N, CA, C and O atoms as a MOPAC input file, in Angstrom:
PM7 MOZYME 1SCF
protein

 N    287.87600 1   248.52400 1    25.33000 1
 C    288.20500 1   248.34500 1    24.02400 1
 C    286.78000 1   248.00600 1    23.28400 1
 O    285.83000 1   247.59200 1    23.94700 1
 N    286.70800 1   248.17400 1    22.10900 1
 C    285.56700 1   248.08400 1    21.25100 1
 C    285.38200 1   246.52700 1    20.76700 1
 O    286.14400 1   245.60100 1    21.04400 1
 N    284.25700 1   246.46400 1    20.02600 1
 C    284.01100 1   245.04200 1    19.56100 1
 C    284.84200 1   244.89200 1    18.40400 1
 O    285.22700 1   245.83200 1    17.71000 1
 N    285.16400 1   243.42300 1    18.17600 1
 C    285.80600 1   243.07500 1    17.06500 1
 C    285.08400 1   243.30500 1    15.67400 1
 O    283.89700 1   242.97600 1    15.66000 1
 N    285.55400 1   243.76000 1    14.63600 1
 C    284.91600 1   243.83900 1    13.35300 1
 C    285.17600 1   242.75300 1    12.50200 1
 O    286.26500 1   242.25800 1    12.21300 1
 N    283.92900 1   242.40900 1    12.09400 1
 C    283.71600 1   241.24000 1    10.90900 1
 C    283.34500 1   242.02400 1     9.61100 1
 O    282.49300 1   242.91200 1     9.61700 1
 N    284.01600 1   241.65400 1     8.52700 1
 C    283.74400 1   242.24000 1     7.41400 1
 C    282.90900 1   240.98100 1     6.41800 1
 O    283.46300 1   239.91400 1     6.15100 1
 N    281.70400 1   241.28500 1     6.01500 1
 C    280.97900 1   240.32000 1     5.61300 1
 C    280.82100 1   240.67300 1     4.07000 1
 O    280.19600 1   241.69500 1     3.78600 1
 N    281.31600 1   239.93700 1     3.12900 1
 C    281.31400 1   240.14300 1     1.67700 1
 C    280.46000 1   239.00500 1     1.06200 1
 O    280.82100 1   237.82800 1     1.02200 1
 N    279.25900 1   239.50100 1     0.57600 1
 C    278.29400 1   238.82300 1     0.41300 1
 C    277.29800 1   239.40500 1    -0.60500 1
 O    276.72200 1   240.45900 1    -0.33500 1
 N    277.06900 1   238.75600 1    -1.77500 1
 C    276.05700 1   239.63300 1    -2.75500 1
 C    274.69500 1   239.37600 1    -2.57200 1
 O    273.90400 1   240.10400 1    -3.17100 1
 N    274.26300 1   238.46400 1    -1.84600 1
 C    272.93000 1   238.02000 1    -1.65400 1
 C    272.32000 1   238.99000 1    -0.32700 1
 O    272.66300 1   238.69600 1     0.81800 1
 N    271.49100 1   240.03700 1    -0.55900 1
 C    270.97900 1   240.75600 1     0.48900 1
 C    270.40900 1   240.21900 1     1.64200 1
 O    270.58900 1   240.77900 1     2.72300 1
 N    269.65800 1   239.07100 1     1.53500 1
 C    269.05400 1   238.45600 1     2.66000 1
 C    270.16300 1   237.68100 1     3.51400 1
 O    270.10700 1   237.69600 1     4.74400 1
 N    271.03400 1   237.09600 1     2.91800 1
 C    272.28700 1   236.56400 1     3.67000 1
 C    272.88100 1   237.39600 1     4.41300 1
 O    273.10200 1   237.12800 1     5.59400 1
 N    273.31300 1   238.76800 1     3.75100 1
 C    273.89900 1   239.58100 1     4.39200 1
 C    273.23500 1   240.31100 1     5.72800 1
 O    273.82800 1   240.72500 1     6.72400 1
 N    271.85400 1   240.33400 1     5.44000 1
 C    270.90400 1   241.06900 1     6.56900 1
 C    270.86200 1   239.98500 1     7.75600 1
 O    270.84000 1   240.42400 1     8.90500 1
 N    270.85000 1   238.46300 1     7.52600 1
 C    270.78600 1   237.52600 1     8.28800 1
 C    272.21400 1   237.43600 1     9.12600 1
 O    272.21900 1   237.33100 1    10.35200 1
 N    273.30200 1   237.48300 1     8.41300 1
 C    274.47900 1   237.64600 1     9.12300 1
 C    274.60600 1   238.88000 1    10.13900 1
 O    274.97000 1   238.78800 1    11.31200 1
 N    274.26100 1   239.97100 1     9.51200 1
 C    274.28800 1   241.19000 1    10.24500 1
 C    273.61100 1   240.93300 1    11.61800 1
 O    274.17400 1   241.26800 1    12.66000 1
 N    272.28700 1   240.28100 1    11.60500 1
 C    271.34500 1   240.29000 1    12.79100 1
 C    272.17000 1   239.29300 1    13.77100 1
 O    272.25200 1   239.55100 1    14.97200 1
 N    272.74800 1   238.19900 1    13.23400 1
 C    273.24400 1   237.34000 1    14.07300 1
 C    274.52300 1   237.65700 1    14.79000 1
 O    274.72800 1   237.26700 1    15.93900 1
 N    275.56800 1   238.52200 1    13.94800 1
 C    276.88400 1   238.64700 1    14.48400 1
 C    276.88800 1   240.11800 1    15.16900 1
 O    277.89500 1   240.38000 1    15.82700 1
 N    275.97600 1   241.01000 1    15.09400 1
 C    275.95600 1   242.24600 1    15.53200 1
 C    275.81700 1   242.14800 1    17.06900 1
 O    276.28600 1   243.06300 1    17.74600 1
 N    275.26200 1   241.20000 1    17.61000 1
 C    275.14100 1   241.02700 1    19.22400 1
 C    276.48300 1   241.19200 1    19.76600 1
 O    276.70300 1   241.87000 1    20.77000 1
 N    277.49000 1   240.49800 1    19.02700 1
 C    278.96800 1   240.35000 1    19.54600 1
 C    280.02500 1   241.24200 1    18.83700 1
 O    281.09000 1   241.57300 1    19.35900 1
 N    279.63400 1   241.58100 1    17.64400 1
 C    280.76800 1   242.06300 1    16.81500 1
 C    280.13800 1   243.22800 1    16.14400 1
 O    278.91400 1   243.32800 1    16.06000 1
 N    281.06400 1   244.22100 1    15.60400 1
 C    280.88300 1   245.18300 1    14.75900 1
 C    280.72800 1   244.68200 1    13.31700 1
 O    281.69400 1   243.98600 1    13.00300 1
 N    279.78100 1   244.82300 1    12.30300 1
 C    279.45400 1   244.11300 1    11.26500 1
 C    279.83500 1   245.30100 1    10.32500 1
 O    279.43100 1   246.44900 1    10.51200 1
 N    280.56800 1   244.95800 1     9.39900 1
 C    280.82800 1   245.80700 1     7.98500 1
 C    280.26800 1   244.87000 1     6.91700 1
 O    280.58100 1   243.67900 1     6.92600 1
 N    279.36500 1   245.43100 1     5.90700 1
 C    278.78000 1   244.73300 1     4.92200 1
 C    279.50300 1   245.19300 1     3.43900 1
 O    279.78500 1   246.33100 1     3.06400 1
 N    279.65200 1   244.19600 1     2.90400 1
 C    279.83100 1   244.83900 1     1.25300 1
 C    279.40800 1   243.97500 1     0.42800 1
 O    279.55800 1   242.77100 1     0.63500 1
 N    278.75200 1   244.50300 1    -0.74300 1
 C    278.21200 1   243.59100 1    -1.58800 1
 C    278.81000 1   242.90800 1    -2.88600 1
 O    278.20700 1   242.22200 1    -3.71100 1
 N    279.94500 1   243.21400 1    -2.86300 1
 C    280.93900 1   242.60900 1    -3.91600 1
 C    282.28200 1   242.69400 1    -3.34100 1
 O    282.63500 1   243.36200 1    -2.37000 1
 N    283.06200 1   241.82500 1    -4.17400 1
 C    284.54500 1   241.61800 1    -3.77100 1
 C    285.31000 1   242.91300 1    -3.86000 1
 O    286.20500 1   243.20000 1    -3.06500 1
 N    284.89000 1   243.76100 1    -4.95400 1
 C    285.96800 1   245.10700 1    -5.18100 1
 C    285.78800 1   245.83700 1    -4.02700 1
 O    286.79900 1   246.26100 1    -3.46600 1
 N    284.34500 1   246.14600 1    -3.40800 1
 C    284.12800 1   247.01000 1    -2.26300 1
 C    284.79500 1   246.19500 1    -1.25100 1
 O    285.66600 1   246.73000 1    -0.56400 1
 N    284.49200 1   244.95900 1    -1.07200 1
 C    285.29300 1   244.34400 1     0.20200 1
 C    286.58600 1   244.45200 1     0.48800 1
 O    287.04000 1   244.68900 1     1.60800 1
 N    287.46400 1   244.21100 1    -0.92000 1
 C    288.73400 1   244.59500 1    -0.63000 1
 C    289.21800 1   246.01000 1    -0.16700 1
 O    290.07800 1   246.27300 1     0.67400 1
 N    288.45800 1   246.85100 1    -0.92000 1
 C    288.67600 1   248.20600 1    -0.51000 1
 C    288.24600 1   248.56400 1     1.17400 1
 O    288.86700 1   249.48200 1     1.71000 1
 N    287.29900 1   247.90600 1     1.88800 1
 C    286.91400 1   247.92100 1     3.13400 1
 C    287.83400 1   247.22800 1     3.93400 1
 O    288.00900 1   247.65100 1     5.07700 1
 N    288.59900 1   246.01400 1     3.46000 1
 C    289.58700 1   245.23700 1     4.20900 1
 C    290.84500 1   246.26500 1     4.41900 1
 O    291.38300 1   246.51700 1     5.49700 1
 N    291.17200 1   246.77300 1     3.19700 1
 C    292.37700 1   247.65100 1     3.19200 1
 C    292.23100 1   248.92300 1     3.87000 1
 O    293.24100 1   249.54500 1     4.20300 1
 N    291.10100 1   249.35600 1     4.09900 1
 C    291.00100 1   250.70300 1     4.83600 1
 C    290.32100 1   250.88000 1     6.22600 1
 O    290.36000 1   251.90900 1     6.90100 1
 N    289.63100 1   249.60400 1     6.58000 1
 C    288.87400 1   249.46300 1     7.72400 1
 C    289.55400 1   248.49000 1     8.74600 1
 O    289.30500 1   248.52800 1     9.95100 1
 N    290.39600 1   247.65400 1     8.19100 1
 C    291.26600 1   246.68600 1     9.06800 1
 C    290.32700 1   245.68700 1    10.00300 1
 O    290.58300 1   245.55800 1    11.20000 1
 N    289.25100 1   245.00700 1     9.39100 1
 C    288.67300 1   244.00700 1    10.20100 1
 C    289.63200 1   243.09700 1    10.65500 1
 O    290.81300 1   242.94600 1    10.34600 1
 N    288.72600 1   242.38000 1    11.63900 1
 C    289.43300 1   241.19300 1    12.71000 1
 C    289.40600 1   239.92900 1    11.85100 1
 O    290.36200 1   239.15500 1    11.79700 1
 N    288.30500 1   239.76600 1    11.20800 1
 C    287.87800 1   238.86100 1    10.27800 1
 C    287.10100 1   239.02800 1     9.14700 1
 O    286.25100 1   239.91800 1     9.11100 1
 N    287.33600 1   238.09800 1     7.99500 1
 C    286.49800 1   238.41700 1     6.83700 1
 C    285.77000 1   237.18000 1     6.63400 1
 O    286.35900 1   236.10100 1     6.69600 1
 N    284.30500 1   237.27800 1     6.35300 1
 C    283.50000 1   236.29500 1     5.79400 1
 C    283.30100 1   236.58700 1     4.41100 1
 O    282.70100 1   237.62400 1     4.13000 1
 N    283.78000 1   235.70900 1     3.35000 1
 C    283.91400 1   236.00900 1     2.34000 1
 C    283.06000 1   234.89500 1     1.26000 1
 O    283.44400 1   233.72600 1     1.23200 1
 N    282.09700 1   235.25900 1     0.54000 1
 C    281.20600 1   234.43800 1    -0.38800 1
 C    282.16600 1   234.07200 1    -1.47500 1
 O    282.94100 1   234.88400 1    -1.98100 1
 N    282.06700 1   232.62100 1    -1.86000 1
 C    282.89500 1   232.38000 1    -3.02500 1
 C    282.60300 1   232.61000 1    -4.34300 1
 O    283.49500 1   232.63800 1    -5.19100 1
 N    281.26700 1   232.80500 1    -4.64500 1
 C    280.63300 1   233.08900 1    -5.74000 1
 C    280.09300 1   234.66700 1    -5.74900 1
 O    279.10000 1   234.98500 1    -5.09600 1
 N    280.67600 1   235.41000 1    -6.37200 1
 C    280.70400 1   236.88400 1    -6.01800 1
 C    280.69700 1   237.55200 1    -7.78000 1
 O    281.41500 1   237.06400 1    -8.65300 1
 N    279.87200 1   238.56600 1    -7.99100 1
 C    279.87900 1   239.02700 1    -9.28600 1
 C    281.24000 1   239.95700 1    -9.42100 1
 O    281.78500 1   240.48100 1    -8.44900 1
 N    281.61500 1   240.05300 1   -10.54100 1
 C    282.99200 1   240.90100 1   -11.02800 1
 C    284.19900 1   240.18800 1   -10.68800 1
 O    285.10400 1   240.09000 1   -11.51600 1
 N    284.28400 1   239.68400 1    -9.54200 1
 C    285.45300 1   239.17700 1    -8.90600 1
 C    285.18400 1   238.11400 1    -7.77700 1
 O    284.63100 1   238.41600 1    -6.71900 1
 N    285.70400 1   236.59300 1    -8.14500 1
 C    285.09900 1   235.56100 1    -7.18100 1
 C    285.89200 1   235.91600 1    -5.86300 1
 O    286.80300 1   236.73900 1    -5.77600 1
 N    285.41400 1   235.20600 1    -4.94800 1
 C    285.90000 1   235.29300 1    -3.55700 1
 C    287.28200 1   234.61500 1    -3.38400 1
 O    288.10800 1   235.09800 1    -2.60900 1
 N    287.54400 1   233.45400 1    -4.13100 1
 C    288.94600 1   232.90100 1    -4.35700 1
 C    289.78400 1   234.07700 1    -4.92300 1
 O    290.87100 1   234.28200 1    -4.38300 1
 N    289.40800 1   234.85100 1    -5.92300 1
 C    290.34900 1   235.68200 1    -6.38100 1
 C    290.51700 1   236.78700 1    -5.39700 1
 O    291.63200 1   237.24700 1    -5.15400 1
 N    289.55800 1   237.17000 1    -4.89500 1
 C    289.45900 1   238.35300 1    -3.85800 1
 C    290.75600 1   237.74300 1    -2.57800 1
 O    291.74100 1   238.36800 1    -2.18400 1
 N    290.42400 1   236.72800 1    -2.28200 1
 C    291.35400 1   236.23000 1    -1.10900 1
 C    292.79700 1   236.17600 1    -1.63400 1
 O    293.69100 1   236.38400 1    -0.81400 1
 N    293.04200 1   235.98500 1    -2.59100 1
 C    294.49500 1   235.67000 1    -3.22900 1
 C    294.98600 1   237.19000 1    -3.09400 1
 O    296.06400 1   237.41900 1    -2.54500 1
 N    294.26200 1   238.13700 1    -3.55300 1
 C    294.57700 1   239.68100 1    -3.46000 1
 C    294.71900 1   240.16700 1    -2.19800 1
 O    295.55700 1   241.01900 1    -1.90500 1
 N    293.83800 1   239.60300 1    -1.31700 1
 C    294.11600 1   240.20400 1     0.13600 1
 C    295.26200 1   239.64500 1     0.67900 1
 O    296.03000 1   240.38800 1     1.29000 1
 N    295.55500 1   238.25700 1     0.54100 1
 C    296.92200 1   237.64800 1     0.94600 1
 C    298.12900 1   238.06800 1     0.38100 1
 O    299.21900 1   237.77900 1     0.87500 1
 N    297.97600 1   238.79200 1    -0.71200 1
 C    299.19400 1   239.35600 1    -1.25400 1
 C    299.64900 1   240.71000 1    -0.95300 1
 O    300.74600 1   241.16800 1    -1.27100 1
 N    298.53000 1   241.44100 1    -0.18300 1
 C    298.62200 1   242.83800 1     0.35400 1
 C    299.08400 1   242.66200 1     1.84200 1
 O    298.52200 1   241.95900 1     2.68200 1
 N    300.27400 1   243.47000 1     2.02700 1
 C    300.55300 1   243.49100 1     3.31000 1
 C    299.68900 1   243.94900 1     4.36300 1
 O    299.84000 1   243.47000 1     5.48700 1
 N    298.67700 1   244.93700 1     4.11600 1
 C    297.74000 1   245.65300 1     4.89700 1
 C    296.58400 1   244.37900 1     5.13000 1
 O    295.88200 1   244.40200 1     6.14100 1
 N    296.47900 1   243.52000 1     4.34100 1
 C    295.22900 1   242.52700 1     4.65500 1
 C    295.72900 1   241.13600 1     4.77000 1
 O    294.97600 1   240.21100 1     5.07200 1
 N    296.88800 1   240.99300 1     4.55100 1
 C    297.43200 1   239.47200 1     4.61100 1
 C    297.32800 1   238.48200 1     5.92400 1
 O    297.12000 1   237.26900 1     5.88700 1
 N    297.49600 1   239.17400 1     6.91700 1
 C    297.18200 1   238.31700 1     8.19900 1
 C    295.64900 1   238.54000 1     8.69800 1
 O    295.37300 1   238.27900 1     9.86900 1
 N    294.72900 1   238.98600 1     7.87400 1
 C    293.27900 1   238.89900 1     8.42100 1
 C    292.76700 1   237.66700 1     7.92100 1
 O    292.68700 1   237.41600 1     6.71800 1
 N    292.34600 1   236.72700 1     9.03600 1
 C    291.66600 1   235.54400 1     8.73300 1
 C    290.15100 1   235.59500 1     7.74200 1
 O    289.19400 1   236.34900 1     7.91600 1
 N    290.30400 1   234.65300 1     6.80400 1
 C    289.39700 1   234.61400 1     5.86300 1
 C    288.65900 1   233.32900 1     6.12400 1
 O    289.26700 1   232.26600 1     6.24500 1
 N    287.12800 1   233.43900 1     6.22500 1
 C    286.35000 1   232.32300 1     6.53800 1
 C    285.43400 1   232.36100 1     5.04300 1
 O    284.91600 1   233.42900 1     4.71800 1
 N    285.29500 1   231.30800 1     4.28900 1
 C    284.55800 1   231.13800 1     2.89900 1
 C    283.20500 1   230.94700 1     3.22400 1
 O    282.97700 1   230.28900 1     4.23900 1
 N    282.24800 1   231.39300 1     2.56400 1
 C    280.77300 1   231.06400 1     2.63700 1
 C    280.52600 1   230.56200 1     1.26900 1
 O    281.13700 1   231.00500 1     0.29600 1
 N    279.66900 1   229.67900 1     1.20000 1
 C    279.17500 1   229.06500 1     0.05100 1
 C    277.66700 1   228.28800 1    -0.05800 1
 O    277.25100 1   227.42700 1     0.71600 1
 N    277.15100 1   228.70300 1    -0.94100 1
 C    275.73500 1   227.92400 1    -0.89300 1
 C    275.73100 1   226.62700 1    -1.61300 1
 O    274.68000 1   225.99900 1    -1.74300 1
 N    276.76000 1   226.23500 1    -2.04300 1
 C    276.95100 1   225.04400 1    -2.65700 1
 C    277.24700 1   223.72200 1    -1.67700 1
 O    277.42800 1   222.61200 1    -2.17600 1

């Protein structure tokens, strides 16, 4: 069985890079720099967990989570919010 997949949706490149380095030891890490791309990846790649920044350009993490939870393809994927606040 392969590694569990974590989707990191974060607009800050340094934070994405850090999470990639830490998580890649145990998980397959998929990165998205905004919520629109993240939603697409979630729908098509079926991650086991989503780490979702709250403050994102174009579409907030809260709004993205609401869309993910309304979609039967992504509704059961656990989401953990990230915030710099």
